[in-house]
Amino acid sequence: AQGRDLFTYRDLVETSEGGNISLGDNDNNGFLRYWGLAGDGTLYVAPDYDEYRLDVYDTAGRLARVIRRDYERQRRSEEEIREEEEELEALNARFRSDDGGHIGREIRKWTRNIENIHPRPDGTLWVETGRGMFQRPAGVVGTFDVFDAEGRFVNQITLKAEFDPRRDDFVIAGDRLFVLKEA
């Protein structure tokens, strides 16, 4: 409450050398983007791109448990891969340094296994997978795996709203879903 650090979960080093940009270990680093903080201070982190695994940290910063689930990976379409290649090409053209440095990023053929983590006020945890985000019918934000407070899989839920996962974003706050168009 006084704004002092209590503990550090993990340190991340960002570098920029010769025009090449590195953000830790890029999108493989669950601490960079793939985490969720519960109201009681429990931290959930999806540390790996290719694994359905959540590391659960207690309020003292200690690894309390690991949640795993069998999961069939979602292959990305050729169109999605081509769009990412074009985006990366445009970024490199815009930010290329005089010495030819570039933004390095691996373009993967599979979606990330865990895309979003949403700890809920009731103690449950909603986890959106790559399959739940990208293999969905029109009018659906995504399908979420639901875990109870002890980390046991309970069921899946689907949230309905007009949503384009490549252009839009969403926020779940309390009992409300906010869709941010063209985010």
mmCIF file of C-alpha atoms in Angstrom:
data_model
loop_
_atom_site.group_PDB
_atom_site.id
_atom_site.type_symbol
_atom_site.label_atom_id
_atom_site.label_comp_id
_atom_site.label_asym_id
_atom_site.label_seq_id
_atom_site.Cartn_x
_atom_site.Cartn_y
_atom_site.Cartn_z
ATOM 1 C CA ALA A 1 0.000 0.000 0.000
ATOM 2 C CA GLN A 2 2.983 2.339 0.506
ATOM 3 C CA GLY A 3 4.306 1.656 -3.015
ATOM 4 C CA ARG A 4 7.388 -0.340 -1.954
ATOM 5 C CA ASP A 5 8.524 -3.480 -3.757
ATOM 6 C CA LEU A 6 7.766 -6.590 -1.732
ATOM 7 C CA PHE A 7 9.463 -9.142 -4.004
ATOM 8 C CA THR A 8 10.444 -9.778 -7.607
ATOM 9 C CA TYR A 9 8.920 -12.631 -9.589
ATOM 10 C CA ARG A 10 11.465 -12.444 -12.384
ATOM 11 C CA ASP A 11 13.887 -9.938 -13.929
ATOM 12 C CA LEU A 12 13.738 -9.233 -17.659
ATOM 13 C CA VAL A 13 16.547 -7.669 -19.650
ATOM 14 C CA GLU A 14 15.785 -5.733 -22.830
ATOM 15 C CA THR A 15 18.582 -4.970 -25.266
ATOM 16 C CA SER A 16 19.102 -3.080 -28.477
ATOM 17 C CA GLU A 17 22.436 -3.720 -30.152
ATOM 18 C CA GLY A 18 23.355 -2.624 -33.665
ATOM 19 C CA GLY A 19 19.736 -1.961 -34.539
ATOM 20 C CA ASN A 20 18.584 -5.445 -33.514
ATOM 21 C CA ILE A 21 15.868 -5.418 -30.870
ATOM 22 C CA SER A 22 15.455 -8.153 -28.278
ATOM 23 C CA LEU A 23 12.766 -8.156 -25.606
ATOM 24 C CA GLY A 24 13.940 -10.877 -23.251
ATOM 25 C CA ASP A 25 13.058 -14.084 -25.027
ATOM 26 C CA ASN A 26 10.327 -12.447 -27.141
ATOM 27 C CA ASP A 27 6.835 -13.926 -27.066
ATOM 28 C CA ASN A 28 8.063 -17.064 -25.331
ATOM 29 C CA ASN A 29 8.328 -15.066 -22.116
ATOM 30 C CA GLY A 30 5.059 -15.464 -20.237
ATOM 31 C CA PHE A 31 6.039 -12.703 -17.831
ATOM 32 C CA LEU A 32 6.075 -10.183 -20.655
ATOM 33 C CA ARG A 33 2.441 -10.562 -21.713
ATOM 34 C CA TYR A 34 0.862 -13.848 -20.677
ATOM 35 C CA TRP A 35 -0.055 -13.423 -17.043
ATOM 36 C CA GLY A 36 -3.026 -12.633 -14.837
ATOM 37 C CA LEU A 37 -3.184 -11.276 -11.290
ATOM 38 C CA ALA A 38 -6.014 -12.375 -8.989
ATOM 39 C CA GLY A 39 -7.558 -10.045 -6.433
ATOM 40 C CA ASP A 40 -5.892 -11.963 -3.582
ATOM 41 C CA GLY A 41 -2.423 -11.395 -5.111
ATOM 42 C CA THR A 42 -2.029 -14.825 -6.719
ATOM 43 C CA LEU A 43 -0.155 -14.551 -10.013
ATOM 44 C CA TYR A 44 -0.811 -16.913 -12.951
ATOM 45 C CA VAL A 45 1.820 -17.078 -15.700
ATOM 46 C CA ALA A 46 1.855 -19.046 -18.983
ATOM 47 C CA PRO A 47 5.636 -19.215 -19.477
ATOM 48 C CA ASP A 48 5.850 -21.322 -22.633
ATOM 49 C CA TYR A 49 4.535 -20.854 -26.156
ATOM 50 C CA ASP A 50 4.173 -24.554 -26.948
ATOM 51 C CA GLU A 51 2.961 -25.938 -23.629
ATOM 52 C CA TYR A 52 -0.393 -25.752 -21.816
ATOM 53 C CA ARG A 53 1.071 -24.827 -18.465
ATOM 54 C CA LEU A 54 0.295 -22.179 -15.882
ATOM 55 C CA ASP A 55 2.759 -21.404 -13.095
ATOM 56 C CA VAL A 56 0.879 -20.190 -10.004
ATOM 57 C CA TYR A 57 2.762 -17.885 -7.616
ATOM 58 C CA ASP A 58 1.613 -17.052 -4.106
ATOM 59 C CA THR A 59 1.646 -13.568 -2.604
ATOM 60 C CA ALA A 60 5.235 -14.064 -1.411
ATOM 61 C CA GLY A 61 6.421 -14.668 -4.978
ATOM 62 C CA ARG A 62 6.951 -18.423 -4.511
ATOM 63 C CA LEU A 63 5.848 -21.002 -7.066
ATOM 64 C CA ALA A 64 2.815 -22.554 -5.354
ATOM 65 C CA ARG A 65 1.727 -25.026 -8.051
ATOM 66 C CA VAL A 66 1.642 -25.741 -11.757
ATOM 67 C CA ILE A 67 -1.585 -26.239 -13.728
ATOM 68 C CA ARG A 68 -1.361 -28.408 -16.847
ATOM 69 C CA ARG A 69 -3.947 -29.659 -19.295
ATOM 70 C CA ASP A 70 -3.876 -31.878 -22.383
ATOM 71 C CA TYR A 71 -4.290 -29.633 -25.395
ATOM 72 C CA GLU A 72 -4.346 -30.049 -29.172
ATOM 73 C CA ARG A 73 -2.399 -27.208 -30.750
ATOM 74 C CA GLN A 74 -4.060 -24.879 -33.280
ATOM 75 C CA ARG A 75 -2.312 -24.621 -36.647
ATOM 76 C CA ARG A 76 -2.276 -21.111 -38.127
ATOM 77 C CA SER A 77 -3.674 -20.589 -41.601
ATOM 78 C CA GLU A 78 -1.434 -19.663 -44.526
ATOM 79 C CA GLU A 79 -3.267 -16.302 -44.633
ATOM 80 C CA GLU A 80 -2.427 -15.596 -40.962
ATOM 81 C CA ILE A 81 1.228 -16.499 -41.511
ATOM 82 C CA ARG A 82 1.387 -14.330 -44.664
ATOM 83 C CA GLU A 83 -0.172 -11.372 -42.785
ATOM 84 C CA GLU A 84 2.417 -11.665 -40.015
ATOM 85 C CA GLU A 85 5.240 -11.872 -42.570
ATOM 86 C CA GLU A 86 3.958 -8.676 -44.232
ATOM 87 C CA GLU A 87 3.651 -6.932 -40.869
ATOM 88 C CA LEU A 88 7.196 -7.907 -39.910
ATOM 89 C CA GLU A 89 8.497 -6.802 -43.312
ATOM 90 C CA ALA A 90 6.817 -3.385 -42.878
ATOM 91 C CA LEU A 91 8.260 -2.993 -39.361
ATOM 92 C CA ASN A 92 11.745 -3.879 -40.585
ATOM 93 C CA ALA A 93 11.473 -1.430 -43.488
ATOM 94 C CA ARG A 94 10.384 1.327 -41.115
ATOM 95 C CA PHE A 95 12.883 0.706 -38.329
ATOM 96 C CA ARG A 96 15.893 -0.713 -40.209
ATOM 97 C CA SER A 97 19.128 0.785 -38.907
ATOM 98 C CA ASP A 98 22.020 2.036 -41.041
ATOM 99 C CA ASP A 99 23.970 -1.155 -40.348
ATOM 100 C CA GLY A 100 21.123 -3.379 -41.581
ATOM 101 C CA GLY A 101 19.816 -4.320 -38.133
ATOM 102 C CA HIS A 102 16.273 -5.621 -37.984
ATOM 103 C CA ILE A 103 13.493 -6.678 -35.662
ATOM 104 C CA GLY A 104 13.969 -10.391 -35.174
ATOM 105 C CA ARG A 105 10.856 -12.445 -34.562
ATOM 106 C CA GLU A 106 10.119 -16.036 -35.362
ATOM 107 C CA ILE A 107 6.942 -16.547 -37.373
ATOM 108 C CA ARG A 108 5.339 -19.680 -36.011
ATOM 109 C CA LYS A 109 3.049 -22.142 -37.772
ATOM 110 C CA TRP A 110 1.081 -22.797 -34.586
ATOM 111 C CA THR A 111 -0.791 -20.410 -32.301
ATOM 112 C CA ARG A 112 0.388 -19.899 -28.747
ATOM 113 C CA ASN A 113 -1.185 -22.567 -26.539
ATOM 114 C CA ILE A 114 -2.359 -20.042 -23.929
ATOM 115 C CA GLU A 115 -3.396 -16.631 -25.262
ATOM 116 C CA ASN A 116 -5.224 -14.999 -22.315
ATOM 117 C CA ILE A 117 -5.491 -15.560 -18.560
ATOM 118 C CA HIS A 118 -8.395 -14.143 -16.558
ATOM 119 C CA PRO A 119 -8.514 -14.722 -12.783
ATOM 120 C CA ARG A 120 -12.120 -14.120 -11.697
ATOM 121 C CA PRO A 121 -13.423 -12.535 -8.473
ATOM 122 C CA ASP A 122 -15.098 -15.844 -7.512
ATOM 123 C CA GLY A 123 -11.697 -17.617 -7.439
ATOM 124 C CA THR A 124 -12.099 -19.364 -10.783
ATOM 125 C CA LEU A 125 -9.622 -18.952 -13.602
ATOM 126 C CA TRP A 126 -10.603 -18.517 -17.276
ATOM 127 C CA VAL A 127 -7.925 -19.502 -19.800
ATOM 128 C CA GLU A 128 -8.255 -18.756 -23.510
ATOM 129 C CA THR A 129 -6.164 -20.973 -25.772
ATOM 130 C CA GLY A 130 -5.009 -20.367 -29.344
ATOM 131 C CA ARG A 131 -7.713 -22.782 -30.456
ATOM 132 C CA GLY A 132 -10.321 -20.970 -28.332
ATOM 133 C CA MET A 133 -9.303 -17.637 -29.824
ATOM 134 C CA PHE A 134 -8.754 -18.446 -33.478
ATOM 135 C CA GLN A 135 -10.982 -21.437 -34.168
ATOM 136 C CA ARG A 136 -14.309 -19.902 -33.285
ATOM 137 C CA PRO A 137 -17.570 -19.154 -35.053
ATOM 138 C CA ALA A 138 -18.610 -15.616 -36.010
ATOM 139 C CA GLY A 139 -20.160 -13.722 -33.127
ATOM 140 C CA VAL A 140 -17.888 -15.321 -30.528
ATOM 141 C CA VAL A 141 -15.012 -13.649 -28.654
ATOM 142 C CA GLY A 142 -13.579 -16.989 -27.653
ATOM 143 C CA THR A 143 -13.875 -20.214 -25.739
ATOM 144 C CA PHE A 144 -12.302 -20.372 -22.300
ATOM 145 C CA ASP A 145 -11.195 -23.298 -20.143
ATOM 146 C CA VAL A 146 -12.506 -22.762 -16.609
ATOM 147 C CA PHE A 147 -10.511 -23.932 -13.565
ATOM 148 C CA ASP A 148 -11.672 -23.891 -9.949
ATOM 149 C CA ALA A 149 -9.740 -22.176 -7.130
ATOM 150 C CA GLU A 150 -7.587 -25.310 -6.654
ATOM 151 C CA GLY A 151 -6.579 -25.400 -10.332
ATOM 152 C CA ARG A 152 -8.852 -28.272 -11.418
ATOM 153 C CA PHE A 153 -10.460 -28.089 -14.852
ATOM 154 C CA VAL A 154 -14.242 -27.586 -14.511
ATOM 155 C CA ASN A 155 -15.642 -26.875 -17.988
ATOM 156 C CA GLN A 156 -15.459 -24.560 -20.991
ATOM 157 C CA ILE A 157 -17.458 -21.394 -21.584
ATOM 158 C CA THR A 158 -17.993 -19.329 -24.727
ATOM 159 C CA LEU A 159 -18.337 -15.540 -24.715
ATOM 160 C CA LYS A 160 -20.431 -14.122 -27.538
ATOM 161 C CA ALA A 161 -19.854 -10.719 -29.172
ATOM 162 C CA GLU A 162 -18.700 -9.436 -32.566
ATOM 163 C CA PHE A 163 -14.937 -9.819 -32.458
ATOM 164 C CA ASP A 164 -11.989 -10.103 -34.884
ATOM 165 C CA PRO A 165 -8.993 -11.587 -33.015
ATOM 166 C CA ARG A 166 -6.506 -10.076 -35.488
ATOM 167 C CA ARG A 167 -7.848 -6.525 -35.125
ATOM 168 C CA ASP A 168 -9.839 -6.271 -31.906
ATOM 169 C CA ASP A 169 -9.006 -6.753 -28.253
ATOM 170 C CA PHE A 170 -11.163 -7.346 -25.205
ATOM 171 C CA VAL A 171 -11.174 -6.744 -21.479
ATOM 172 C CA ILE A 172 -13.111 -8.689 -18.882
ATOM 173 C CA ALA A 173 -13.808 -6.499 -15.847
ATOM 174 C CA GLY A 174 -16.043 -7.909 -13.135
ATOM 175 C CA ASP A 175 -19.121 -9.240 -14.913
ATOM 176 C CA ARG A 176 -18.621 -7.132 -18.038
ATOM 177 C CA LEU A 177 -16.980 -7.852 -21.382
ATOM 178 C CA PHE A 178 -15.587 -4.847 -23.247
ATOM 179 C CA VAL A 179 -14.657 -5.322 -26.915
ATOM 180 C CA LEU A 180 -12.123 -2.768 -28.181
ATOM 181 C CA LYS A 181 -12.699 -2.513 -31.929
ATOM 182 C CA GLU A 182 -9.642 -2.170 -34.194
ATOM 183 C CA ALA A 183 -7.372 -2.038 -31.152
#
